[in-house]
Coordinates of C-alpha atoms and ligand atoms in Angstrom, one line a residue:
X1 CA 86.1 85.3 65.2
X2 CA 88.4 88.1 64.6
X3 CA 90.3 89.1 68.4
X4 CA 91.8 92.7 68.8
X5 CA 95.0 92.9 71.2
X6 CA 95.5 96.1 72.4
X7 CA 98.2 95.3 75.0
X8 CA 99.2 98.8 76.2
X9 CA 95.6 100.3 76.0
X10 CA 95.1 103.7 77.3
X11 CA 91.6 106.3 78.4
X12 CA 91.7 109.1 75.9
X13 CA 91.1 112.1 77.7
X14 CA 90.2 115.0 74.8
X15 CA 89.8 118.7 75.9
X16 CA 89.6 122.4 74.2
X17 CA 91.6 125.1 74.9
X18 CA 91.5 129.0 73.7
X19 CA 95.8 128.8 73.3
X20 CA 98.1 126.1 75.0
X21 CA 100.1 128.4 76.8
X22 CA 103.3 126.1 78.2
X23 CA 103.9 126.8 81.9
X24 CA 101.1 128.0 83.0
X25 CA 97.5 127.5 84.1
X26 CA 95.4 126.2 80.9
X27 CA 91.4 125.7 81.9
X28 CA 90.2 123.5 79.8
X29 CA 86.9 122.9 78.0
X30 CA 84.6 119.9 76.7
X31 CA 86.3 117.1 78.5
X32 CA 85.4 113.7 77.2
X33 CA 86.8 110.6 77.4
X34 CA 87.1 107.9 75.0
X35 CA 88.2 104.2 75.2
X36 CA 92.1 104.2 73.7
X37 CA 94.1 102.2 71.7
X38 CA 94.5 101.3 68.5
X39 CA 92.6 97.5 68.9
X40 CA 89.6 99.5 70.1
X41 CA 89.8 101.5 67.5
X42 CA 90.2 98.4 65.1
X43 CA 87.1 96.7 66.4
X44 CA 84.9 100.1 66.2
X45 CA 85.0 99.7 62.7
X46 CA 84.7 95.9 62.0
X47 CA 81.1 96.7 63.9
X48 CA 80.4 99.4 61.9
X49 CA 81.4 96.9 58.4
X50 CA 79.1 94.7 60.6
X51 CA 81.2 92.2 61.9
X52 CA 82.3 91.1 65.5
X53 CA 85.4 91.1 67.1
X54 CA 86.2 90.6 71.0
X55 CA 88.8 93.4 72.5
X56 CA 91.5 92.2 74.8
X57 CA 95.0 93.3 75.9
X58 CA 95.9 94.1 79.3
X59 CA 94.1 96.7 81.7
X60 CA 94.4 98.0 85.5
X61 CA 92.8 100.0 88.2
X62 CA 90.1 102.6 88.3
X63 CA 91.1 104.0 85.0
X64 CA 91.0 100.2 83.3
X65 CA 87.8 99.4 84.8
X66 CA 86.4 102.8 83.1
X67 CA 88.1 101.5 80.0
X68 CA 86.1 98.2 80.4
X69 CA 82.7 100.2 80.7
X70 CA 83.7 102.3 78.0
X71 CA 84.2 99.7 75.3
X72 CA 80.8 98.2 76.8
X73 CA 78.8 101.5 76.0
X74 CA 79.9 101.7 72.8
X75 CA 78.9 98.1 71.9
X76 CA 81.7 96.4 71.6
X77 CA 82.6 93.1 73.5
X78 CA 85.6 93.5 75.6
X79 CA 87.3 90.2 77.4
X80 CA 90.5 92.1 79.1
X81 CA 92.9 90.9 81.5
X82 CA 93.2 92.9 84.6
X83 CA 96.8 93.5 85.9
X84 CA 98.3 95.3 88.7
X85 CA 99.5 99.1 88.1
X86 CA 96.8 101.9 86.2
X87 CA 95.8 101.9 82.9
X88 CA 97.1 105.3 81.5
X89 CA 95.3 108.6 80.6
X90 CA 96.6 110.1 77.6
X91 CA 95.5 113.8 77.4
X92 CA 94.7 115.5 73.9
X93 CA 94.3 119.1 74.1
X94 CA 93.2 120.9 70.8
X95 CA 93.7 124.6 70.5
X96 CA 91.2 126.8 68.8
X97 CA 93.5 126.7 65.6
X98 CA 93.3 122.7 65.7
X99 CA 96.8 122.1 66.7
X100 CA 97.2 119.0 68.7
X101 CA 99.5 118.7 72.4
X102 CA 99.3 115.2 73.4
X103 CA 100.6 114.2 77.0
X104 CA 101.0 110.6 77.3
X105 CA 100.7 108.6 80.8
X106 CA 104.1 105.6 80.6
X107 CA 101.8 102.4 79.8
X108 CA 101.4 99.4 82.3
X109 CA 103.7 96.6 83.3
X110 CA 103.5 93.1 82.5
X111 CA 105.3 90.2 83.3
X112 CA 106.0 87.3 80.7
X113 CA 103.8 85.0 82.9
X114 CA 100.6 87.3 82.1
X115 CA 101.8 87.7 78.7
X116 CA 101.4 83.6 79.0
X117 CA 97.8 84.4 80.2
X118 CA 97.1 87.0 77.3
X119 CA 98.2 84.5 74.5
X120 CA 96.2 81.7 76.5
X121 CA 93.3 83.9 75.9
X122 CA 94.0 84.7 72.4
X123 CA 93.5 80.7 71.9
X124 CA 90.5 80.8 73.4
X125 CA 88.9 83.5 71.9
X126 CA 90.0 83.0 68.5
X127 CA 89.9 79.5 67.8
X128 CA 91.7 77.2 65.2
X129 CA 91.3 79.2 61.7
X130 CA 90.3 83.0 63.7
X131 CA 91.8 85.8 63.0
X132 CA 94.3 88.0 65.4
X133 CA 94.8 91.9 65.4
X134 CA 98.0 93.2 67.3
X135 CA 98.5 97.0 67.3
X136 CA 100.6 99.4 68.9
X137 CA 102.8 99.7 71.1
X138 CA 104.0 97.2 73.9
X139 CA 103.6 97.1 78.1
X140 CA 106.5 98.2 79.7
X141 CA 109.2 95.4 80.5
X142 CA 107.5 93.4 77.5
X143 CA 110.2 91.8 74.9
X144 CA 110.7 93.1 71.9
X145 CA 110.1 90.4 70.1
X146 CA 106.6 90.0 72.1
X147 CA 104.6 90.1 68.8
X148 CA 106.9 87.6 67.2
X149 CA 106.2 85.5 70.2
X150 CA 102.7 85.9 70.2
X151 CA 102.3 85.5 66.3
X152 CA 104.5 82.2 65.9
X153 CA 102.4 80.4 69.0
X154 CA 99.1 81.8 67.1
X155 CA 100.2 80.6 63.7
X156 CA 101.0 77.1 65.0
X157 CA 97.1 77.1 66.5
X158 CA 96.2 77.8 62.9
X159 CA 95.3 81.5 63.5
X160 CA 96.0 84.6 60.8
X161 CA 97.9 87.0 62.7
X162 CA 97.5 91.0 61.4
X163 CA 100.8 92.7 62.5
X164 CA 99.8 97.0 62.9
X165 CA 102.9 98.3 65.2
X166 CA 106.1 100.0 64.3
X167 CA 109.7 100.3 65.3
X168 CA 111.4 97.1 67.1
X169 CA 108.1 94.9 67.6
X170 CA 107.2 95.3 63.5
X171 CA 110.9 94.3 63.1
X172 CA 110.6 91.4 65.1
X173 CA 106.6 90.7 64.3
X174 CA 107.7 90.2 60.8
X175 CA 110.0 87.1 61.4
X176 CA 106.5 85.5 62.9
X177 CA 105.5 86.1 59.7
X178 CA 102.4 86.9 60.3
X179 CA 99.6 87.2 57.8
X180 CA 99.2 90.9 56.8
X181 CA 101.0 94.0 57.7
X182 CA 100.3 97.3 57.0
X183 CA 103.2 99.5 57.9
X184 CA 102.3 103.7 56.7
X185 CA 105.3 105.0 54.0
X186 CA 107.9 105.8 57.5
X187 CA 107.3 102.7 58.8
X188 CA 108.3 100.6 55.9
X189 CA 111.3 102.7 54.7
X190 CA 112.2 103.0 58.7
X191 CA 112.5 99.0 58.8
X192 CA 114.4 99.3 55.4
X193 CA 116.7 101.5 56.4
X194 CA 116.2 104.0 53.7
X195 CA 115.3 107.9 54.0
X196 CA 112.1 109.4 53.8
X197 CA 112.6 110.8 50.1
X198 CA 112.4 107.4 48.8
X199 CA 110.4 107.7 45.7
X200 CA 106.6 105.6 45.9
X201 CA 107.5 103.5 42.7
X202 CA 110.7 102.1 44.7
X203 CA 108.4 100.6 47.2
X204 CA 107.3 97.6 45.6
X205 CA 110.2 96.0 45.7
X206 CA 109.9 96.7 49.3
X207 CA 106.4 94.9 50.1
X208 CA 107.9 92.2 47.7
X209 CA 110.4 91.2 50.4
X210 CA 108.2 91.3 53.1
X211 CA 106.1 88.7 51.0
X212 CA 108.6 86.7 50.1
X213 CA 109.3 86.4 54.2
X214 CA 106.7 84.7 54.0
X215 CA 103.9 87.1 54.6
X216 CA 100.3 86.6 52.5
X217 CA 99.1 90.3 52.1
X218 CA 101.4 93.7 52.7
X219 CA 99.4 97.0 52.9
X220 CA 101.3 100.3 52.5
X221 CA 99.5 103.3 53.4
X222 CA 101.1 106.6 52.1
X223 CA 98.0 108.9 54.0
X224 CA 96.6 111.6 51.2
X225 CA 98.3 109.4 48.6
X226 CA 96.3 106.2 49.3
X227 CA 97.5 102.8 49.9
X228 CA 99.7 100.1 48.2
X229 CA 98.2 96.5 48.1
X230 CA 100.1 93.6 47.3
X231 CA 99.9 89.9 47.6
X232 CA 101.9 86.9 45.5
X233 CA 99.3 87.5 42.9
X234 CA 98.2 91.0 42.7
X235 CA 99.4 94.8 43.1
X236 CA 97.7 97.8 43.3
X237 CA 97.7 100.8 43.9
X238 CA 94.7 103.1 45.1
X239 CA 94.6 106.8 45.4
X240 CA 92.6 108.6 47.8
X241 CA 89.3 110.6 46.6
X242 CA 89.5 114.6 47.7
X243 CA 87.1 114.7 51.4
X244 CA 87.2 117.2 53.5
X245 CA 89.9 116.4 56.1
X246 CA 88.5 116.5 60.2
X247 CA 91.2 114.6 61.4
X248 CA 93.5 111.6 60.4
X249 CA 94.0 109.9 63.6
X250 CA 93.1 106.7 63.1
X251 CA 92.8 106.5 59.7
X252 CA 95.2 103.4 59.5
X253 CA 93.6 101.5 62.3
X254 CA 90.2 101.8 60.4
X255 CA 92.0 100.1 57.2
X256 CA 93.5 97.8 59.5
X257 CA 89.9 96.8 61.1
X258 CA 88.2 96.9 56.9
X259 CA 91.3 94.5 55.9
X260 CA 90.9 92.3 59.3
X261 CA 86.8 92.0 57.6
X262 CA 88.0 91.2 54.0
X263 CA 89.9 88.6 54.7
X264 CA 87.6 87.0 57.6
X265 CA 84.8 87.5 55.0
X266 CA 86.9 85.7 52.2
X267 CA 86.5 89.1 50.3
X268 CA 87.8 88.8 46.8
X269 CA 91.2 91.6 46.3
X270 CA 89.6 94.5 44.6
X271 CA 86.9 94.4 47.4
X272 CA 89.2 94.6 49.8
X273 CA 91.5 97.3 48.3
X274 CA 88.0 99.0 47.9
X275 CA 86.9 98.0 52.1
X276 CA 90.0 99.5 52.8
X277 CA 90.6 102.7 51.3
X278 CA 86.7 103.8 51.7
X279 CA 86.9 103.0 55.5
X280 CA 90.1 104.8 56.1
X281 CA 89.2 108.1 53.9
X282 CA 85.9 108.0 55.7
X283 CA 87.6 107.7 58.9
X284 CA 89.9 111.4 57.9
X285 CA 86.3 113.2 57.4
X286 CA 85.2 112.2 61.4
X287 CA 86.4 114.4 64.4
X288 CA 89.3 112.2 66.2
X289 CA 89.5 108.6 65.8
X290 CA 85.4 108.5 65.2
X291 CA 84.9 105.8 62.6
X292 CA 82.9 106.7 59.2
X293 CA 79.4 105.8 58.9
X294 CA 78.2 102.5 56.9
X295 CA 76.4 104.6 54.5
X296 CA 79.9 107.3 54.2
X297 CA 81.8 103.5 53.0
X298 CA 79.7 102.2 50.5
X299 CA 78.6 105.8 49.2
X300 CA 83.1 105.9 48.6
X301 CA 83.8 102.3 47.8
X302 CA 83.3 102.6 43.7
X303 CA 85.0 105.9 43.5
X304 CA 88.4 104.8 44.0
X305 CA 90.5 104.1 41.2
X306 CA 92.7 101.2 41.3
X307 CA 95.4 101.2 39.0
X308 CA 97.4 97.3 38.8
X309 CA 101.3 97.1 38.7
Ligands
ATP401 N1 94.7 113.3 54.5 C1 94.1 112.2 54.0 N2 93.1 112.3 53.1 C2 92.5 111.2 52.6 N3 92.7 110.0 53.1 C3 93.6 109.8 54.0 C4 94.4 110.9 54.5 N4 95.2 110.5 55.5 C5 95.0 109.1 55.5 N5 94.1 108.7 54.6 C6 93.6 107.3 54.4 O1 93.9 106.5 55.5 C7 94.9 105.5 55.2 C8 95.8 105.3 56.3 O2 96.5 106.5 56.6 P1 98.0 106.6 57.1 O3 98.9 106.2 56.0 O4 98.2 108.0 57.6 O5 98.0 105.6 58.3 P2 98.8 105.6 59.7 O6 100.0 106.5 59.6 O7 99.0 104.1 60.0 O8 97.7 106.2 60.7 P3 97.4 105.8 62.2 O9 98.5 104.9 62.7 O10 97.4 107.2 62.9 O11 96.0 105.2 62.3 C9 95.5 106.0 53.9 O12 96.1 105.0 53.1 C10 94.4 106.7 53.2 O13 93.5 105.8 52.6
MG402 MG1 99.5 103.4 61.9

């Protein structure tokens, strides 16, 4: 069973307006509100690749119950842990000309005791030989090092732990190790400590050490550029096929979710580089963090080109 942890989830609240105009009265239009969070997002797209997944991570209040019914109408199976405080509302307001203003709520608290409970749950759900998803960001008051926490008790129980966060937490995830990681081009040169001008071909050497820490799989997604695959065995690279661009939000979590599949489904590694990149670029081509169709991925799947290092 493959488990998505969204610790820190979060409504999305998505509204138009004619022009954001800062301090003053904005009316917006077409409210809607989505389930947040990057494990959400993760499990939308294992159902669309047409596999299952449970949701869980930490949720509170009026706003966390509306969460819980969310990710029920939508078909996926959520197992959450209530807490006190309010699950947050992040608003997304998108002006006619497309540009994004994003007004995020501070997430929930937790204490290490329910953190305790979460991992307790992880168990359960997953099972000796499951697979684990953690992504994004932590609870407030959570360690740092909660994803290496998590990861090393999960790995003992013979689980494969996917690491998708940034920052401190992918800095101390990675000492888990856990099984994959798939930190975008800023991420990986961020935990390097190396500027953004970094030339692509210098980054192998860079996925190299995270394997050699231990680490079966790395991913590194450059966004329009495509993704970098590597395990002990093999490297790829994959570049992406032109689309026409909606929005990328959500376009890692999708690979995230297609490489979660793979490896569940014992793909072999050009599948997978294939699963990947077709359900991310698909992803770019939906409004907000909308996953592709099944049809969209396996119409894209043979038209990347893979080129081997
Ligand atoms: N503009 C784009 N055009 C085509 N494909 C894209 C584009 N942006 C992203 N992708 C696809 O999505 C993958 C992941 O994108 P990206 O590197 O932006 O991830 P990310 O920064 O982790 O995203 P997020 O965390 O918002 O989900 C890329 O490797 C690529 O396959
Ligand atoms: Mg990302």
């Amino acid at each position: 069973m493959i488990v998505t942890v969204t610790m820190n989830p979060a409504l999305d609240k998505t509204a138009d307006v004619d022009t954001l105009v800062p301090k003053a009265l904005n009316r917006l239009r077409n409210v809607r509100v989505d389930p947040g969070g990057k494990g959400v997002n993760v499990s939308k797209i294992i159902k669309i690749l047409g596999g299952k997944s449970v949701a869980t991570g930490f949720v509170g209040g009026e706003t966390g119950r509306e969460l819980r019914r969310l990710v029920d109408s939508i078909g996926l199976v959520g197992d959450f842990i209530e807490v006190e405080g309010i699950t947050r509302t992040n608003l997304k307001v998108v002006d006619q000309d497309s540009s994004l203003t994003e007004l995020n709520e501070p997430g929930i608290k937790v204490t290490q005791e329910e953190i305790n409970g979460l991992l307790k749950k992880i168990q359960d759900l997953s099972g000796p030989g499951g697979l684990v998803v953690l992504s994004g960001s932590l609870p407030r008051e959570a360690p740092e090092d909660t994803y290496k926490f998590l990861a090393q008790s999960l790995n003992r129980a013979g689980a494969r732990v996917i690491i998708d966060a940034d920052g401190p937490s992918f800095r101390a995830g990675l000492m888990a190790p856990p099984f994959l990681v798939k930190p975008n081009r800023f991420e990986l040169l961020q935990y390097f400590g190396l500027g953004p001008d970094t030339p692509d071909e210098d980054l192998w050497p860079l996925a190299q050490k995270l394997l050699d820490m231990g680490l079966s799989f790395v991913i590194v997604s450059l966004g329009a550029d495509g993704a970098m695959f590597a395990t002990k065995e093999k490297r790829a690279l994959a570049k992406t096929v032109p689309v026409r661009v909606r929005s990328t939000v959500g376009a890692g979590d999708s690979m995230v979710g297609a490489a979660a599949l793979a490896i569940e489904s014992g793909f072999d590694f050009e599948k997978t580089v294939r699963l990947c990149m077709a359900s991310s670029v698909g992803a770019v081509t939906t409004e907000g963090t909308n996953p592709p169709t099944l049809e969209q991925i396996r119409e894209l799947e043979p038209k990347f080109e893979l080129k081997y290092f």
